[in-house]
Every structure is written in structure tokens, then in C-alpha cells.
Coordinates of C-alpha atoms in Angstrom, one line a residue:
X222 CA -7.3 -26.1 -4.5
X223 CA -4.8 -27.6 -1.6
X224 CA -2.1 -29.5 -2.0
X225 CA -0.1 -31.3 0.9
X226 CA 2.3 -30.1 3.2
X227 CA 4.4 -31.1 6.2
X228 CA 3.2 -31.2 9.6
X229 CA 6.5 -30.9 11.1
X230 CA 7.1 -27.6 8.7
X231 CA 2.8 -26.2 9.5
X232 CA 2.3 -27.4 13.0
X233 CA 1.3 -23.8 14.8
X234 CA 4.6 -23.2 16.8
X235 CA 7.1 -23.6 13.5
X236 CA 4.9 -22.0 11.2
X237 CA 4.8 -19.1 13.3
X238 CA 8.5 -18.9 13.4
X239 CA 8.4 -18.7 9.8
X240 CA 5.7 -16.5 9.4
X241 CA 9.1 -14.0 10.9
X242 CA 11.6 -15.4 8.1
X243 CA 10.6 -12.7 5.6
X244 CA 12.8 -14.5 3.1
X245 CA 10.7 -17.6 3.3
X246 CA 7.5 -15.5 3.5
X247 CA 8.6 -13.8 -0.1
X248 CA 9.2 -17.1 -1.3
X249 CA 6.0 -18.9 -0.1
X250 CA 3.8 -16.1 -1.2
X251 CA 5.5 -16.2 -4.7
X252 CA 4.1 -19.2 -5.1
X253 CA 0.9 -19.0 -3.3
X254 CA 0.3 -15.9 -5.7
X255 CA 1.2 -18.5 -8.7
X256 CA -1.0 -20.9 -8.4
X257 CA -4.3 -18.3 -7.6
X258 CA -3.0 -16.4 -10.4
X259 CA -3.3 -19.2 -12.8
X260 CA -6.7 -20.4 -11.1
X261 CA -7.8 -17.0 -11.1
X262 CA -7.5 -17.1 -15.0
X263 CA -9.8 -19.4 -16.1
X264 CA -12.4 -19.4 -13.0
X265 CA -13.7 -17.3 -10.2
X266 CA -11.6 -17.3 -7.2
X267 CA -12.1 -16.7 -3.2
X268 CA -8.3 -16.7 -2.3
X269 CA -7.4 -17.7 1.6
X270 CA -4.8 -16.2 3.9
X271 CA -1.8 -17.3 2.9
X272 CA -0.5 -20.5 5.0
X273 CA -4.3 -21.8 6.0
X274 CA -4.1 -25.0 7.2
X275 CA -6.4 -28.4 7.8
X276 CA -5.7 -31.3 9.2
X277 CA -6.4 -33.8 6.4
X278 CA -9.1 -34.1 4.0
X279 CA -11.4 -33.8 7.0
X280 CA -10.5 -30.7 8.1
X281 CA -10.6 -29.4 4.2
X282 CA -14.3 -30.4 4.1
X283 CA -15.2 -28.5 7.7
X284 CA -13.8 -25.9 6.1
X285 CA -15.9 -25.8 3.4
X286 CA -19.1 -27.0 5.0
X287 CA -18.9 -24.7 7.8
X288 CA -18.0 -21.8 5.1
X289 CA -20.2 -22.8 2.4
X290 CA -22.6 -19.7 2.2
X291 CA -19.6 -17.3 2.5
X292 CA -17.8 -18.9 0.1
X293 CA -20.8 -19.0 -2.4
X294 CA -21.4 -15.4 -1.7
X295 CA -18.3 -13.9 -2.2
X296 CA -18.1 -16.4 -5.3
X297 CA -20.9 -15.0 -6.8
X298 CA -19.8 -11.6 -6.3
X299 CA -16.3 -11.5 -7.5
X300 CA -17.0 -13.3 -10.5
X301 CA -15.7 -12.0 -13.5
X302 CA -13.7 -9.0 -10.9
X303 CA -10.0 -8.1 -10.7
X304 CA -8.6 -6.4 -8.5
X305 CA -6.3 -3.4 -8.7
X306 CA -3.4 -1.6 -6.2
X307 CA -3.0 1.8 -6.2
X308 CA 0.1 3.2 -4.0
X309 CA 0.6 6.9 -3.4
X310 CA 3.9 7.7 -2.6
X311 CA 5.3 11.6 -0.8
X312 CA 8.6 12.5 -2.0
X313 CA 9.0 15.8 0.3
X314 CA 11.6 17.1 -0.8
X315 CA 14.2 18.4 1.3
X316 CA 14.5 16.6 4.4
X317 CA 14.9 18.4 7.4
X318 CA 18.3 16.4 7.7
X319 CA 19.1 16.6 4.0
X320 CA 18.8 20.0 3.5
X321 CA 20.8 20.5 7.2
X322 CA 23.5 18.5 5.4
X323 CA 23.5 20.4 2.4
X324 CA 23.5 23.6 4.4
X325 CA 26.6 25.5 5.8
X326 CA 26.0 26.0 9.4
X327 CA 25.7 30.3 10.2
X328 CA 29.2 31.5 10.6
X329 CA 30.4 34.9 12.2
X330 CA 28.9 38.0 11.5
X331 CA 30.9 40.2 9.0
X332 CA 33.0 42.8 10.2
X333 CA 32.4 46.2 9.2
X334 CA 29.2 47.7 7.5
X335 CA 26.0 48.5 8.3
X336 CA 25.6 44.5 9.5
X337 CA 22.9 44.1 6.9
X338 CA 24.4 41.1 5.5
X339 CA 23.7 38.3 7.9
X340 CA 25.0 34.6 7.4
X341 CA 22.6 33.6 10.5
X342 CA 19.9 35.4 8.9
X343 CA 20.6 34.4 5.5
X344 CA 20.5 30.3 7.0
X345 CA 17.4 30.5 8.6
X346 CA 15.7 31.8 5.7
X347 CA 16.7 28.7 3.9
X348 CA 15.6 26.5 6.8
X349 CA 12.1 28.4 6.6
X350 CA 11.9 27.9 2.9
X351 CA 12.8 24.4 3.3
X352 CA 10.2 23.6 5.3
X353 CA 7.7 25.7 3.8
X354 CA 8.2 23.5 0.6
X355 CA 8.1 20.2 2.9
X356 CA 4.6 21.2 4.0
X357 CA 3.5 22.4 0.7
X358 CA 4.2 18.5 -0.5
X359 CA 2.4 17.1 2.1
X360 CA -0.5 18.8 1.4
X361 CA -0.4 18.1 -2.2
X362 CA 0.3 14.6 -1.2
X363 CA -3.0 15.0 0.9
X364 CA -5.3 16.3 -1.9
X365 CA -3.7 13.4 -4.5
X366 CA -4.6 10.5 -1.8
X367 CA -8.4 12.0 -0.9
X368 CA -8.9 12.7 -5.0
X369 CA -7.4 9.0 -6.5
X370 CA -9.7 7.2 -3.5
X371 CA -12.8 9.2 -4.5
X372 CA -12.6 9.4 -8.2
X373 CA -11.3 5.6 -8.3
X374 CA -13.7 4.6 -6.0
X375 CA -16.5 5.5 -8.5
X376 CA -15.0 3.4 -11.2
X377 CA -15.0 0.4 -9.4
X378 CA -17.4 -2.4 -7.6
X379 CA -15.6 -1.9 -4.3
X380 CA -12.4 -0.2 -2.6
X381 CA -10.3 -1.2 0.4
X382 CA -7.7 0.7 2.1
X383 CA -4.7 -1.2 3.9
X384 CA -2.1 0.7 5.8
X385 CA 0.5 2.8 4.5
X386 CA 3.8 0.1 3.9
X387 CA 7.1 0.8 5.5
X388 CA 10.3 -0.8 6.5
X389 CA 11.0 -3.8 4.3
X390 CA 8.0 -4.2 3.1
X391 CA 7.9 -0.7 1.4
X392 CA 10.1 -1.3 -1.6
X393 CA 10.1 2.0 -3.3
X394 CA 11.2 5.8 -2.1
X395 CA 9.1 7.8 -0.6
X396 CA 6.5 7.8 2.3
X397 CA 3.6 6.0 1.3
X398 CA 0.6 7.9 1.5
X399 CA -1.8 5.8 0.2
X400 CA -2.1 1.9 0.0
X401 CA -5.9 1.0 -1.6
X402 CA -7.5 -1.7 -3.2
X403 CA -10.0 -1.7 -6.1
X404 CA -12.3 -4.5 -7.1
X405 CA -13.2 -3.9 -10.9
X406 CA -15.2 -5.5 -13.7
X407 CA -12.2 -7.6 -15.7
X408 CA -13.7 -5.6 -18.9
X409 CA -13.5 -2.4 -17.6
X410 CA -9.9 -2.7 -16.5
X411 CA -9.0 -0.9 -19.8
X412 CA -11.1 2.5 -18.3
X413 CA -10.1 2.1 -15.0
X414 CA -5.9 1.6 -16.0
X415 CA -6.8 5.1 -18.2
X416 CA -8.7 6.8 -15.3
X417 CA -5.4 6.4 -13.0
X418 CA -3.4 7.5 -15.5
X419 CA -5.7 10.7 -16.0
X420 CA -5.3 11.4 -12.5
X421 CA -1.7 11.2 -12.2
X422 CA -0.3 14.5 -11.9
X423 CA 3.6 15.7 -13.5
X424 CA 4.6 16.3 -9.7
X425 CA 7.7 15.2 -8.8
X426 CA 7.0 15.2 -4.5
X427 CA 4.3 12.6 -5.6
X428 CA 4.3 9.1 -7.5
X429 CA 1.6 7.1 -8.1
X430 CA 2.3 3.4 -8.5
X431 CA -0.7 0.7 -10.2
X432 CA -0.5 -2.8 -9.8
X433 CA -2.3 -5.6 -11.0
X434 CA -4.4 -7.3 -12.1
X435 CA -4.7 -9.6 -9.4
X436 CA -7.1 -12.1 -8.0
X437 CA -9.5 -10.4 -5.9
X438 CA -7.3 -10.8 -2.2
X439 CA -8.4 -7.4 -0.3
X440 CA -12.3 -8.5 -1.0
X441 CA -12.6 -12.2 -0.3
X442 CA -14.4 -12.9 3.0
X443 CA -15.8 -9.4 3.5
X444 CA -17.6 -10.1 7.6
X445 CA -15.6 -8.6 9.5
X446 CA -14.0 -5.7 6.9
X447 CA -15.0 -2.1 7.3
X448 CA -14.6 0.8 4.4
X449 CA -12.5 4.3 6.0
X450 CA -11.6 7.1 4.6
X451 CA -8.1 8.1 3.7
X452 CA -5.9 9.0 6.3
X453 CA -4.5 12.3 6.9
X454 CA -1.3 12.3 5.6
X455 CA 0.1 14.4 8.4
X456 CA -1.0 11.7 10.8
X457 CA 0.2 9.0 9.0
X458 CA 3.6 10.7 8.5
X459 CA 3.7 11.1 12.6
X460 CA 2.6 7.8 13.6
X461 CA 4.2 4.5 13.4
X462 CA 3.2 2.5 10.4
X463 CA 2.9 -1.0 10.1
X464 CA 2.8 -2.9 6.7
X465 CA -0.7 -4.2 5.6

């Protein structure tokens, strides 16, 4: 499907201006996500990158002709798939500044006595516990990402991981851990919806968030995508992370 658009609003230097109006980007992938959505139900879809362009009919039909054996590919595999999110979020609970907040600062030593009673002492014990429960979640956080990939993974045709989302595109608390997709037969949603729930542990330093169904985005046009292995969450937590 296409539909027209301007040239003065698509040409490459103003679309690329709004490609960094996140406002319009919401708003334009709203409704890019509508129309696939309602394609999506009633026919197999290959969805394109949002704001893909051509220059008139012509450049619709060198798209096509040039693609056609991808397109009838991925076609024939996604037929009849879904595709589910599953987002792993840390809650590690306290933060080093939180709990430093919440904390009196070590005030004199008592006078008098044997000096077994030690604020200093008494503060750094809560600073060790703190952090002794900070890493504790991250390790659960760990195990929960590796387990959902591998157990999910089994229930599904195929599985994609996209970085972790922060900033403004990571709309919920918490760090997120894990950000995969999973392409699954349409009739075996039902299972795969249980199997997450199942897998979900009463844990409140982790939440694990289930989205979908959608049209199959994260597995359209496969060439040049690579499966990985979940990240460790340590690493994740000390590098810089982009939004997928």
C-alpha cells in the first residue's frame, strides 16, 4: 500500500529534520502503525521503514521489481505470523543517591562508653547493605533476561533483540534489561501470551512488560539482521544506551 505525500514535506533534507521532531515522529508512526495494522489483519504483511519514499509510481515499481524475491520470501514466511514485544525492566532498588538521600550523614562519635556504638559504623553498614541488595537485583535481572529469551525463543518461529530503550523513548520505570522480539504462529499466540505469563516471577526489582500482537516489523527483510545473545545486564547498565 502507498498513498501520496508532499515532496516539499519528504524531500531528504526536511524529512530528516523531522525524523528529530519526536512529536511528529509519534504522530506519523501512529498512523503508519494504523494502516499495517489493519492490512495486517486480513493479509500477510512485509512492513517498510517507516517514511520510505519513491519518486512516483515509477519509483514504487523499482521498488518492487528490484525487491521482488525478498519480498516474496519474507511473504511466504511471515504468513499467518505475529509478532510479539517482550520488555524486561530492573527496578534496583535503592539507588545509590536514593538511599544517600534517605540516609542521615555519620554524625559525632558518642561521648562516653566503651565507643561501641558507632554512627559512622552504623552508616556504612547501611551503604553496604544497600548495595549488596542493588547487585543482588541485577543479577536476578540477569537470570530473568537470559531465561524469557531462551524459554521464549523455543516457542516461537524466530526472535530478535533490539537495544535496551532509554531517554524518551523508554516510557516506563526501570532500566530496561531486555528489549526482544518474537515472531509467532497467529494460533499459538494463546500458549505463547500463557508461557510469558508462567515465566513472570512475583519480584518486585523486576517487570516484565508483553506487547502485541503486531505486524511482523523486527522480521521483515531479514539480509543484513544477525541473532545475539542477551546482553549482560551489568554492561548494559554501564554503557550508553540508545533506543532501538
Amino acid at each position: 500500500m502507498v498513498s501520496d505525500v508532499r515532496a516539499e514535506d519528504f524531500e531528504e533534507a526536511p524529512l530528516r529534520r523531522r525524523l528529530e521532531d519526536l512529536e511528529w515522529l509519534a504522530e506519523t508512526a501512529r498512523a503508519h502503525e494504523s494502516v499495517v495494522r489493519a492490512v495486517s489483519a486480513v493479509t500477510g504483511v512485509v512492513p517498510l521503514r517507516l517514511a520510505t519514499v519513491c519518486r512516483g509510481e515509477n519509483g514504487v515499481r523499482r521498488l518492487l521489481d528490484e525487491g521482488r524475491n525478498r519480498f516474496t520470501t519474507n511473504l511466504d514466511r511471515l504468513e499467518g505470523r505475529v509478532e510479539w514485544g517482550v520488555k524486561l525492566y530492573a527496578e534496583p532498588d535503592p539507588e545509590p543517591d536514593r538511599a544517600s538521600a534517605a540516609e542521615p550523614a555519620p554524625g559525632p562519635p558518642p561521648r562516653g562508653g566503651d565507643g561501641t556504638a558507632s554512627p559512622g559504623r552504623d552508616y556504612l553498614r547501611r551503604r553496604m547493605r544497600s548495595r549488596q541488595t542493588r547487585e543482588q537485583n541485577w543479577a536476578r535481572a540477569d537470570a530473568l533476561a537470559r531465561q524469557l529469551h531462551t524459554e521464549l525463543s523455543r516457542c516461537a518461529d524466530g526472535q530478535r533483540l533490539h537495544r535496551p530503550q532509554s531517554g524518551q523513548l523508554a516510557r516506563a520505570s526501570g532500566v530496561n534489561v531486555l528489549n526482544a522480539a518474537f515472531l509467532v504462529r497467529r494460533e499459538e499466540s494463546d500458549a505463547f501470551v500463557g508461557q510469558v505469563e508462567r515465566l513472570t516471577p512475583r519480584d518486585a526489582s523486576v517487570r516484565v512488560e508483553l506487547t502485541g500482537p503486531w505486524a511482523p516489523y523486527s522480521f521483515a527483510d531479514l539480509s543484513e539482521q544477525q541473532d545475539a545473545p542477551p546482553r549482560q545486564v551489568r554492561q548494559e547498565a554501564h554503557e550508553g544506551r540508545a533506543g532501538a
